[in-house]
mmCIF file of C-alpha atoms and ligand atoms in Angstrom:
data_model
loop_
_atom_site.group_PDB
_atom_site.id
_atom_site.type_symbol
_atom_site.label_atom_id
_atom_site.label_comp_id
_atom_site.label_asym_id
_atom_site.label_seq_id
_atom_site.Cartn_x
_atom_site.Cartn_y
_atom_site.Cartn_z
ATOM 1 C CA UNK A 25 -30.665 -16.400 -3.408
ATOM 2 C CA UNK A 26 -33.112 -15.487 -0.319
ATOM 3 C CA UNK A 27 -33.774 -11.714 0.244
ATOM 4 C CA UNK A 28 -33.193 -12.173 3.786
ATOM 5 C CA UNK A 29 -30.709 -10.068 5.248
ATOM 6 C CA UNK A 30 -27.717 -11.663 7.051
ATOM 7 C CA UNK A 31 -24.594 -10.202 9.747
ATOM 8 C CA UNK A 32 -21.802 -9.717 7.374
ATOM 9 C CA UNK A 33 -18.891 -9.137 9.465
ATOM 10 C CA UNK A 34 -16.041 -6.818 7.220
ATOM 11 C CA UNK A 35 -12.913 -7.396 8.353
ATOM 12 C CA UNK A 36 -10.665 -4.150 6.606
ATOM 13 C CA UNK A 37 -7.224 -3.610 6.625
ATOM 14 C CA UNK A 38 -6.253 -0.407 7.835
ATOM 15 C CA UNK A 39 -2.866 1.858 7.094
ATOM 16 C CA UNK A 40 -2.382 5.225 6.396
ATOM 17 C CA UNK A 41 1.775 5.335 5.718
ATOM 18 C CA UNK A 42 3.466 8.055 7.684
ATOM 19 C CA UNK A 43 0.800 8.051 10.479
ATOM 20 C CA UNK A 44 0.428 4.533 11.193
ATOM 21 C CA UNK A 45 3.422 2.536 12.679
ATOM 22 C CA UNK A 46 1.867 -0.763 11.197
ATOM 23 C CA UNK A 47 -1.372 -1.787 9.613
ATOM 24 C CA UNK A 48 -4.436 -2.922 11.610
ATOM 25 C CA UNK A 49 -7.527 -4.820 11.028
ATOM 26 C CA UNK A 50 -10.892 -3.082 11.894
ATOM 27 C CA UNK A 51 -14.187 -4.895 12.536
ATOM 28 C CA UNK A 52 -17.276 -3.348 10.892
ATOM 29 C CA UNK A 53 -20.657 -5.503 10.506
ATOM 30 C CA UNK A 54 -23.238 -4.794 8.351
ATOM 31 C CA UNK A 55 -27.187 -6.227 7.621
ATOM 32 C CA UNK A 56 -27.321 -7.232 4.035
ATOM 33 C CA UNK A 57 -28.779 -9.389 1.143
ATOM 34 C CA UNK A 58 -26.616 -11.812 0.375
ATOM 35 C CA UNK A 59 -26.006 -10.943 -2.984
ATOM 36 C CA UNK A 60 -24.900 -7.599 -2.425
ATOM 37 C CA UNK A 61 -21.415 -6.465 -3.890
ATOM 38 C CA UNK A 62 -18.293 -6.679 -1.133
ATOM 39 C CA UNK A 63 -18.001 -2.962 -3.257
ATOM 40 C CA UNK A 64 -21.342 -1.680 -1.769
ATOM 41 C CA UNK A 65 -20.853 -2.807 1.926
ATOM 42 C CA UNK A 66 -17.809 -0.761 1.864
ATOM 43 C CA UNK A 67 -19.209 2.164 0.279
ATOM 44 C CA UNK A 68 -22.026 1.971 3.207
ATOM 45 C CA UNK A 69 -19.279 1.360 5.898
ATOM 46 C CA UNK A 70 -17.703 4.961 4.463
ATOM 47 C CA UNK A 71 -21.143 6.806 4.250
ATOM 48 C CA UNK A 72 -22.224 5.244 7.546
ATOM 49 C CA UNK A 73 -19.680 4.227 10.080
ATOM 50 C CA UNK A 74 -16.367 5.489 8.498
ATOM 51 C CA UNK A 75 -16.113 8.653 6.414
ATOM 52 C CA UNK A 76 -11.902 7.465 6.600
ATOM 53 C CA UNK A 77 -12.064 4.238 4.869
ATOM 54 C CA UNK A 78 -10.298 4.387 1.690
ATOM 55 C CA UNK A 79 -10.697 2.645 -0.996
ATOM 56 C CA UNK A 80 -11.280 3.270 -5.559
ATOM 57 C CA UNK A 81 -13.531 2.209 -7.494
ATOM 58 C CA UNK A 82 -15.732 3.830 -10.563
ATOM 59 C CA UNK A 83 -18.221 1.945 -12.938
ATOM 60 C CA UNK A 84 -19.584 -0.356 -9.851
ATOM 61 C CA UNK A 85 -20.170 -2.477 -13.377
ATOM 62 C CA UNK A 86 -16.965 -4.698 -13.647
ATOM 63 C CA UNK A 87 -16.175 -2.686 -16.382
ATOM 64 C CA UNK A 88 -13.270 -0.254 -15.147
ATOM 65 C CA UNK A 89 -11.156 -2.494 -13.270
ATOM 66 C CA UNK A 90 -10.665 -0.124 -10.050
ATOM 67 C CA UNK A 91 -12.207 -2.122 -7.483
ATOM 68 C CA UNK A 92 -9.942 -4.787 -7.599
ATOM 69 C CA UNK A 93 -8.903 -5.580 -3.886
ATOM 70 C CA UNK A 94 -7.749 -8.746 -1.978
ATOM 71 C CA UNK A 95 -11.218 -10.270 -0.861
ATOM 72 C CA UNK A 96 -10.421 -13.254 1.584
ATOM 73 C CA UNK A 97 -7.016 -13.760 0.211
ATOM 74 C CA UNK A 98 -8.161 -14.058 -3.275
ATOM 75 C CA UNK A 99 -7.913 -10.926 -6.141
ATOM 76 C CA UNK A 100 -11.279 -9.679 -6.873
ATOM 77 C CA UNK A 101 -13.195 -7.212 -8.397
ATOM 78 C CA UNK A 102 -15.125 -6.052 -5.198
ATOM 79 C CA UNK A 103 -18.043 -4.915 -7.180
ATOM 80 C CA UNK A 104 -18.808 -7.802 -8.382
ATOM 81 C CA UNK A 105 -18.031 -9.915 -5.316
ATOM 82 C CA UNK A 106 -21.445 -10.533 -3.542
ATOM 83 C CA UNK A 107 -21.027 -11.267 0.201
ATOM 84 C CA UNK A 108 -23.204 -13.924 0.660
ATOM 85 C CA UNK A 109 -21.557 -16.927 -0.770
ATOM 86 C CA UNK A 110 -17.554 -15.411 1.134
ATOM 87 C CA UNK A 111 -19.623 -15.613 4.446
ATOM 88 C CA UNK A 112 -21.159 -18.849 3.961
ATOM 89 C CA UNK A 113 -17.247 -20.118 3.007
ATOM 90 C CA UNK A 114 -15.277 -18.130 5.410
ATOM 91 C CA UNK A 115 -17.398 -16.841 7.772
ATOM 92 C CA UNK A 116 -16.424 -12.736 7.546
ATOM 93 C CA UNK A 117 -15.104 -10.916 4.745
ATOM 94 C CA UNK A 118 -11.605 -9.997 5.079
ATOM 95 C CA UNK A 119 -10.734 -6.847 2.650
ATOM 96 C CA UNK A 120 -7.297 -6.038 1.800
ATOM 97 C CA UNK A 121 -5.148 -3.778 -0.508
ATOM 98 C CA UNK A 122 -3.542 -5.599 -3.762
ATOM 99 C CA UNK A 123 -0.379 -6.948 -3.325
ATOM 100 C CA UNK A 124 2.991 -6.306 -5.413
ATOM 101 C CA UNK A 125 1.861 -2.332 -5.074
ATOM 102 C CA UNK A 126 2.900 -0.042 -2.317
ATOM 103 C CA UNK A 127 -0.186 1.025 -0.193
ATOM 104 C CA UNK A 128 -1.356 4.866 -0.666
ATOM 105 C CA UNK A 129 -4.020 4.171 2.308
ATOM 106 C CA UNK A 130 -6.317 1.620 3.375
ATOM 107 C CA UNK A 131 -7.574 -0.593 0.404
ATOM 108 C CA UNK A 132 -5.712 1.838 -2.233
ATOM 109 C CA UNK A 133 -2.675 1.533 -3.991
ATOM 110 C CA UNK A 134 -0.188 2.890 -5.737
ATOM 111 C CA UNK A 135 -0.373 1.301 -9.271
ATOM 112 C CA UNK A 136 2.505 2.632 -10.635
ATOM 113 C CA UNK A 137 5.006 -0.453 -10.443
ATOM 114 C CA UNK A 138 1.471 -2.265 -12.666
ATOM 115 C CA UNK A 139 1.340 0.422 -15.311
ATOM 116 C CA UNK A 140 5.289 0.589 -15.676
ATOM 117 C CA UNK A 141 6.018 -2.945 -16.407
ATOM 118 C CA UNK A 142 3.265 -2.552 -19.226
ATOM 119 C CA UNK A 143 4.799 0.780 -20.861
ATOM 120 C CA UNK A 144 7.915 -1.088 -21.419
ATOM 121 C CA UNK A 145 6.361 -4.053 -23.428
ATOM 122 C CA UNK A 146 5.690 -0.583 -25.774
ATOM 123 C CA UNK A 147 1.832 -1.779 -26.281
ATOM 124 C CA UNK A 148 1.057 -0.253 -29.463
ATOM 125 C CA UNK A 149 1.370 -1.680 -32.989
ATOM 126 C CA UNK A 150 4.536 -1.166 -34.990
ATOM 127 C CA UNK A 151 2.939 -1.207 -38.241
ATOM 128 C CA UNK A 152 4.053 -2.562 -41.727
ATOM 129 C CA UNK A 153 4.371 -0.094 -44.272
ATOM 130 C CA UNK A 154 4.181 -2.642 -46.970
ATOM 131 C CA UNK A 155 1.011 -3.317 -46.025
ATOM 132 C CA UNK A 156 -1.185 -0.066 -46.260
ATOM 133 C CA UNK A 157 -4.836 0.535 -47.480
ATOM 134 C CA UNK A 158 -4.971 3.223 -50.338
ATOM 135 C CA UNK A 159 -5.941 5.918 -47.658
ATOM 136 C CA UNK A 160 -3.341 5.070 -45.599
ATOM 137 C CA UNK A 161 -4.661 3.101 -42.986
ATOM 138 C CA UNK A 162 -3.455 -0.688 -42.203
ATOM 139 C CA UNK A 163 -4.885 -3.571 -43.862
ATOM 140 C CA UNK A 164 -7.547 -4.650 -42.377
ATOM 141 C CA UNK A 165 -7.220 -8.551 -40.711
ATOM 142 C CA UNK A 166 -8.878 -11.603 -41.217
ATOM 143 C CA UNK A 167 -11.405 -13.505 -38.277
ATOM 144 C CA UNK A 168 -8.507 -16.155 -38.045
ATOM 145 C CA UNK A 169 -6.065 -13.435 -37.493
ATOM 146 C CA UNK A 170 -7.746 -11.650 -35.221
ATOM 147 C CA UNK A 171 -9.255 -14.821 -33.541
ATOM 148 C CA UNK A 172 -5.712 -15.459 -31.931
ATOM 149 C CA UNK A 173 -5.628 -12.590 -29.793
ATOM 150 C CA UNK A 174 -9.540 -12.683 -29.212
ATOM 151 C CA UNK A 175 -8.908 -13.131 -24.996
ATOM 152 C CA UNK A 176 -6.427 -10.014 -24.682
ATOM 153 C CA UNK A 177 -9.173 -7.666 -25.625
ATOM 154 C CA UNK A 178 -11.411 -8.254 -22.850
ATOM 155 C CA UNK A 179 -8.369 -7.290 -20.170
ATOM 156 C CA UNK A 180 -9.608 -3.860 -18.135
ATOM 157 C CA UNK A 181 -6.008 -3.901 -16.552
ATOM 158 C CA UNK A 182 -7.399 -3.833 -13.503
ATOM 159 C CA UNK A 183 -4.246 -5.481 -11.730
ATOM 160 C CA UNK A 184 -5.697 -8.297 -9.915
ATOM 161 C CA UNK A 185 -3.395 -10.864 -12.008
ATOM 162 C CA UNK A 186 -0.066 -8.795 -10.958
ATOM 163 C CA UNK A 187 -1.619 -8.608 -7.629
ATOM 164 C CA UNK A 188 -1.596 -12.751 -7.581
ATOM 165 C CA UNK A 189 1.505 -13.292 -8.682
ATOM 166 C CA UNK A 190 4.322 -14.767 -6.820
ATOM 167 C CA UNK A 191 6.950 -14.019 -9.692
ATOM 168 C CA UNK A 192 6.121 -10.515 -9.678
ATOM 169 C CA UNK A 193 6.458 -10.006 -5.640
ATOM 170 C CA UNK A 194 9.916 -12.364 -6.027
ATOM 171 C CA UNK A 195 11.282 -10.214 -8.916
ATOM 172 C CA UNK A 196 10.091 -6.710 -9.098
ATOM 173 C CA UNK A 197 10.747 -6.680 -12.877
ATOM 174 C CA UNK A 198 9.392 -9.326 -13.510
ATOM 175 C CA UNK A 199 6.641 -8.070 -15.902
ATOM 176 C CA UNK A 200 3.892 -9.017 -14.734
ATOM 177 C CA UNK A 201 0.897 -11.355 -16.350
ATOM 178 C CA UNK A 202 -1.067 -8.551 -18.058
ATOM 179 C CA UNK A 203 1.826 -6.787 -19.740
ATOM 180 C CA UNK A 204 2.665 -10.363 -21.016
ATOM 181 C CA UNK A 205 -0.640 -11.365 -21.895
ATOM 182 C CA UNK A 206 -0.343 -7.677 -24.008
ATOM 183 C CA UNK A 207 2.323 -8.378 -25.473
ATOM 184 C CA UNK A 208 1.382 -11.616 -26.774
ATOM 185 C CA UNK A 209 -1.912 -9.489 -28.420
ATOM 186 C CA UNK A 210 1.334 -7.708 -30.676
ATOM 187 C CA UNK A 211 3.229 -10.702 -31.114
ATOM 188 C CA UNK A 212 0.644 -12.433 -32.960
ATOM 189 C CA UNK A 213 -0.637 -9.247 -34.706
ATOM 190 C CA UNK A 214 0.292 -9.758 -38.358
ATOM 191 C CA UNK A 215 0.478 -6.239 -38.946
ATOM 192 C CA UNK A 216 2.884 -5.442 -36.412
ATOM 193 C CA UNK A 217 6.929 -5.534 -37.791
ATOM 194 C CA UNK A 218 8.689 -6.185 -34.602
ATOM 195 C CA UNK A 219 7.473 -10.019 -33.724
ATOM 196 C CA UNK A 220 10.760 -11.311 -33.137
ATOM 197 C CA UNK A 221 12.283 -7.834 -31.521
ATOM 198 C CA UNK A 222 9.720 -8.246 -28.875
ATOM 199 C CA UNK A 223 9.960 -11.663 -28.819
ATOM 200 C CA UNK A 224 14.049 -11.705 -28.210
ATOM 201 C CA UNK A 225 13.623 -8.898 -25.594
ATOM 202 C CA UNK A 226 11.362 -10.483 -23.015
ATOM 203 C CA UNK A 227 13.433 -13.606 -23.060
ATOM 204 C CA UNK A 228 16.408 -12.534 -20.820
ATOM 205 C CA UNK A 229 13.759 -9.819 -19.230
ATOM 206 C CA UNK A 230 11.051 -12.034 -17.505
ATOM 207 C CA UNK A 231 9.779 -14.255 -19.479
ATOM 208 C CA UNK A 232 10.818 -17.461 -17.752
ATOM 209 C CA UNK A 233 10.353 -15.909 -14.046
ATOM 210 C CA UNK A 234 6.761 -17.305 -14.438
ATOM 211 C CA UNK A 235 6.478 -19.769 -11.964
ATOM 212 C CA UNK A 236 3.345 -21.869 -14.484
ATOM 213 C CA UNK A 237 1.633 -21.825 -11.416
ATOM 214 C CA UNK A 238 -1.625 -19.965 -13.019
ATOM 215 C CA UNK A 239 -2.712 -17.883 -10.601
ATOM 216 C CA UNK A 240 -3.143 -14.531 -12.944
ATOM 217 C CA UNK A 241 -5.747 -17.210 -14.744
ATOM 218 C CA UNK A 242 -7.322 -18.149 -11.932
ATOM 219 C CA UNK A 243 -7.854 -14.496 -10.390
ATOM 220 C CA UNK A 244 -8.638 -12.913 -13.860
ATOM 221 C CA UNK A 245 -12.163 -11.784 -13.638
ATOM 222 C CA UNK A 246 -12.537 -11.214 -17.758
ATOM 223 C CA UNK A 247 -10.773 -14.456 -18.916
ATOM 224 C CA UNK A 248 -8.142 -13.197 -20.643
ATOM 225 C CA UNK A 249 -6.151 -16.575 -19.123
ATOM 226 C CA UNK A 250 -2.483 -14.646 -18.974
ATOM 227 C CA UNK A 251 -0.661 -17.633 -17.724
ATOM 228 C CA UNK A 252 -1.653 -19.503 -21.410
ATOM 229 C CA UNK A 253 -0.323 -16.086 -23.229
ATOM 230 C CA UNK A 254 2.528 -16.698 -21.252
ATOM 231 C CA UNK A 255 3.055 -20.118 -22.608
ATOM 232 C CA UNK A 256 2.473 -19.082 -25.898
ATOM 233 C CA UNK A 257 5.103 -16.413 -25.720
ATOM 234 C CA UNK A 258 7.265 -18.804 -24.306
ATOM 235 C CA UNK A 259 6.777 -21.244 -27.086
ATOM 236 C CA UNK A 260 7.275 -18.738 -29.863
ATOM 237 C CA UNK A 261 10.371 -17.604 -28.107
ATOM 238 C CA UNK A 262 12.156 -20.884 -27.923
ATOM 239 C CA UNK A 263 11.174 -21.071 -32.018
ATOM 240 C CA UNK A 264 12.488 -18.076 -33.103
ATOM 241 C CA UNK A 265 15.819 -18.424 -30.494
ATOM 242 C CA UNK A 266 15.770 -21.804 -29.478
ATOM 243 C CA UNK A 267 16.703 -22.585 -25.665
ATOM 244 C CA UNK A 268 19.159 -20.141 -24.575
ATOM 245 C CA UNK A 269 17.966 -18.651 -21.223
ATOM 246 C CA UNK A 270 17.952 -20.785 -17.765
ATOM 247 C CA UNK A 271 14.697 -20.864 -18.377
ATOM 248 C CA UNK A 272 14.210 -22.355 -21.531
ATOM 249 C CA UNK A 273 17.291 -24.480 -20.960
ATOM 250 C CA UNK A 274 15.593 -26.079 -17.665
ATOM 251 C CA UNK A 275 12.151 -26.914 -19.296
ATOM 252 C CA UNK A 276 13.384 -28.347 -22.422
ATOM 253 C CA UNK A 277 15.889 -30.523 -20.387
ATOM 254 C CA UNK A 278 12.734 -30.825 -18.099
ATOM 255 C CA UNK A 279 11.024 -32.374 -21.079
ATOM 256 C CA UNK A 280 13.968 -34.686 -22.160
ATOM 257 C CA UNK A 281 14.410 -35.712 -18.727
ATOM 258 C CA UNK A 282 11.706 -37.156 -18.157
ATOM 259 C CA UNK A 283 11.974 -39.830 -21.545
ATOM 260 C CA UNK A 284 13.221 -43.189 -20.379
ATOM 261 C CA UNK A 285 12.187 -43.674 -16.480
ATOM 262 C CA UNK A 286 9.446 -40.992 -16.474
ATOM 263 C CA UNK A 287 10.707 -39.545 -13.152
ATOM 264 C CA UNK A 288 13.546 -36.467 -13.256
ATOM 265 C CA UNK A 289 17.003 -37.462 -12.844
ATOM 266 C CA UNK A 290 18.191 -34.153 -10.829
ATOM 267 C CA UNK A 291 21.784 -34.310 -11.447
ATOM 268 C CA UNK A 292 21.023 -34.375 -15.535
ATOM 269 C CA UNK A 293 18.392 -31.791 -15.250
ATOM 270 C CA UNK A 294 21.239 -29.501 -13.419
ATOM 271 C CA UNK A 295 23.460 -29.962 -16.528
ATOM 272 C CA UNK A 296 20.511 -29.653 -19.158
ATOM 273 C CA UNK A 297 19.765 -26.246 -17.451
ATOM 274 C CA UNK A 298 23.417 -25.025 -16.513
ATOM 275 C CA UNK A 299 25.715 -26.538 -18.754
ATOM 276 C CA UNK A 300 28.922 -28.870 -17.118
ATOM 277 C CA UNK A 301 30.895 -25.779 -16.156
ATOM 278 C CA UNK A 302 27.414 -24.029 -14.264
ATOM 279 C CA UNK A 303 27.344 -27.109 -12.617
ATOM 280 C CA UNK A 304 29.857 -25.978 -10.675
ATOM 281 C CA UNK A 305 28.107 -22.878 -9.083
ATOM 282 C CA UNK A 306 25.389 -25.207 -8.149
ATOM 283 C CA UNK A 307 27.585 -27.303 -5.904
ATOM 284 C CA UNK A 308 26.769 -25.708 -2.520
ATOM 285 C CA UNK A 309 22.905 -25.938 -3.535
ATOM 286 C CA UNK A 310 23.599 -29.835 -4.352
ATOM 287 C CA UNK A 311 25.291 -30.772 -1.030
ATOM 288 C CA UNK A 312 22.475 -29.110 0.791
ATOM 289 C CA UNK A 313 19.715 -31.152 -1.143
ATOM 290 C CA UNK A 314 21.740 -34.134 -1.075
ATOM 291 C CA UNK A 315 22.084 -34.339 2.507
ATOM 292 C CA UNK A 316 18.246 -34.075 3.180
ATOM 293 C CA UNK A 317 17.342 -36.185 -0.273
ATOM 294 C CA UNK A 318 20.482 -38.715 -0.659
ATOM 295 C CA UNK A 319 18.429 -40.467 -3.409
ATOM 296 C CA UNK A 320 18.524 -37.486 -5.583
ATOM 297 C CA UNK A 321 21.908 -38.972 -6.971
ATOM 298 C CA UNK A 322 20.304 -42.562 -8.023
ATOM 299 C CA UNK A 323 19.561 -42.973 -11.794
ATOM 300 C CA UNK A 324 15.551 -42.759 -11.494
ATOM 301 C CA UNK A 325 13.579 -46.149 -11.732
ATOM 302 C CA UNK A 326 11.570 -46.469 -14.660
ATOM 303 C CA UNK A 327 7.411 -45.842 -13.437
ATOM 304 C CA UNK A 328 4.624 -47.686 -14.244
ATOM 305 C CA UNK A 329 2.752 -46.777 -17.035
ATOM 306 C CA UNK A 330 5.934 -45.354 -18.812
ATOM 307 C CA UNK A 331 4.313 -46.820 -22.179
ATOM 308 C CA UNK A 332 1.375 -43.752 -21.756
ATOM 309 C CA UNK A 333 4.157 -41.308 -20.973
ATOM 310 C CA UNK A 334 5.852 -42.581 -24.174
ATOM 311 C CA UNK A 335 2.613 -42.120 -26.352
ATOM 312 C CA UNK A 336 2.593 -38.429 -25.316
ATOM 313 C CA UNK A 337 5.956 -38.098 -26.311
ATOM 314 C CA UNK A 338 5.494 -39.608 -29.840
ATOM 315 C CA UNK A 339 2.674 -37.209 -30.456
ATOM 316 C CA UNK A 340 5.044 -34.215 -28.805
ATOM 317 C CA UNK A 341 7.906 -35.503 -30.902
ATOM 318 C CA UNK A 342 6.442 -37.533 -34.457
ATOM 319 C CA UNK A 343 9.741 -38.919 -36.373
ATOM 320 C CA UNK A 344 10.408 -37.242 -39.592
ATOM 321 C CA UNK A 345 8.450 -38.347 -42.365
ATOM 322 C CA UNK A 346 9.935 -40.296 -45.189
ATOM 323 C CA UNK A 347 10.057 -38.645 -48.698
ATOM 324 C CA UNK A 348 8.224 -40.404 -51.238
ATOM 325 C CA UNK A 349 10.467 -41.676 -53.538
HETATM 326 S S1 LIG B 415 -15.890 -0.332 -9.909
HETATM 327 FE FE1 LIG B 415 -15.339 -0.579 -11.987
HETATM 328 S S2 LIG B 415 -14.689 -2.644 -12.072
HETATM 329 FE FE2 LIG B 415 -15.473 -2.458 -10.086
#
């Protein structure tokens, strides 16, 4: 990348609660390299042009996870943002506060709502006292074991998955995609006695308010991939208590409904998830969709290409095998 400077026009959110009625965007535009860190333009803009700008940050290394701030609508780690290729994409650099967390002032927030959705996931092993070393420590793992939590690890809980997340600004308790991807780290943690405790506790509590839609993944700037722990939880929970949340209920009958034609048949779907007598609560919801989608009620034609759908399912779903006599 040249060393040439270019304009880089910062577009900053503005709001300090309890002095400003609502929040404002201020213009500030800087001569940089291009790949200079969003992080340092901001920390000029405070030294230079704004000693009242607001904003955290600490290790300027990606390491610490406090710079994470909305950079043109996307979650980011700021230092580790460089300007150059956001102004060749969008023109300016618009800088705003994470979402899903009250705003303190400017680009900071208040992370409580974050770090209280993780204490309650009670991150911390619950060990197995029939498995101690002689000096009393727990036994030690092997790679494989310790290969299935290898992503988790790597998380610096710096927020900017909860700050993506549609579930968590829907549902408040929802968890959130880091506490989740956490607790998926003590799930699969063989020395850890409370697998199915945890596992039977998220269920009703948040588990299936993820919307799949992977966003935490995409915005994740170490990997960790939350929205696949998420999955995995989900999988491990339907094992150990089979389908007995909405949740579960809808994408099993999701996954049954879709057998035969390929395409969902609504009005089975409605059943598979709320049994014949839910149905009933649903009717108002029906009538609405009906009269804007009247072909919701026909039995679904069968698709093309239903014999590839059907080889998926036979690999989902292999019959039983016989016993050898
Ligand atoms: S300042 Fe530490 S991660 Fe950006």
């Amino acid at each position: 990348m040249s060393d040439d400077t270019i304009a880089v026009p910062f577009d900053i959110y503005r709001f300090l609660p309890g002095k400003d009625q609502i929040p404002r965007y201020q213009r500030y535009t800087l001569q940089l390299v291009p790949h200079t860190p969003v992080l340092t333009g901001l920390l000029q803009i405070r030294s230079e042009l704004d000693p009242t700008l607001g904003l955290r940050y600490s290790c300027r290394s990606a390491i610490c996870g406090s710079c994470a701030m909305q950079i043109n609508s996307k979650s980011r780690l700021a230092c580790e943002t460089q300007v150059g290729p956001e102004v060749e994409r969008h023109g300016r650099i618009v800088v705003e506060p994470m979402r899903n967390q009250p705003v303190l002032r400017d680009l900071v927030v208040d992370q409580s709502p974050f770090w209280r959705e993780y204490q309650k996931v009670e991150p911390h092993l619950k060990l197995d006292p029939r498995r101690p070393m002689p000096e009393g420590k727990p036994t030690p793992m092997t790679p494989a074991e310790v290969d299935r939590f290898k992503e988790t690890p790597r998380c610096i809980a710096c927020a900017a998955c909860y700050s993506a997340c549609p579930a968590a600004e829907a549902d408040p308790g929802f968890p959130g995609p880091m506490a989740l991807a956490k607790l998926y780290r003590f799930v699969v943690d063989p020395r850890d006695t409370a697998h199915q405790e945890r596992l039977l506790r998220i269920q009703p509590n948040g588990l299936w308010t993820c919307l799949r839609c992977h966003l935490c993944t995409e915005a994740c700037p170490k990997d960790v991939r939350p929205s696949e722990r998420i999955r995995d939880l989900k999988e491990m929970a339907i094992a150990v208590q089979g389908a007995t949340e909405l949740g579960s209920k809808h994408a099993y009958g999701f996954k049954e409904n879709l057998k035969g034609a390929g395409q969902i048949n609504e009005m089975k779907l409605v059943r598979a998830t709320f049994g014949l007598s839910g149905m009933f609560g649903q009717v108002g919801q029906g009538i609405r969709v009906w009269r804007k989608k009247p072909e919701i009620m026909k039995k679904p034609r069968k698709i093309e290409g239903m014999d590839e759908l059907d080889k998926i399912y036979a690999a989902l779903d292999p019959p039983p095998k016989e016993d050898t006599p």
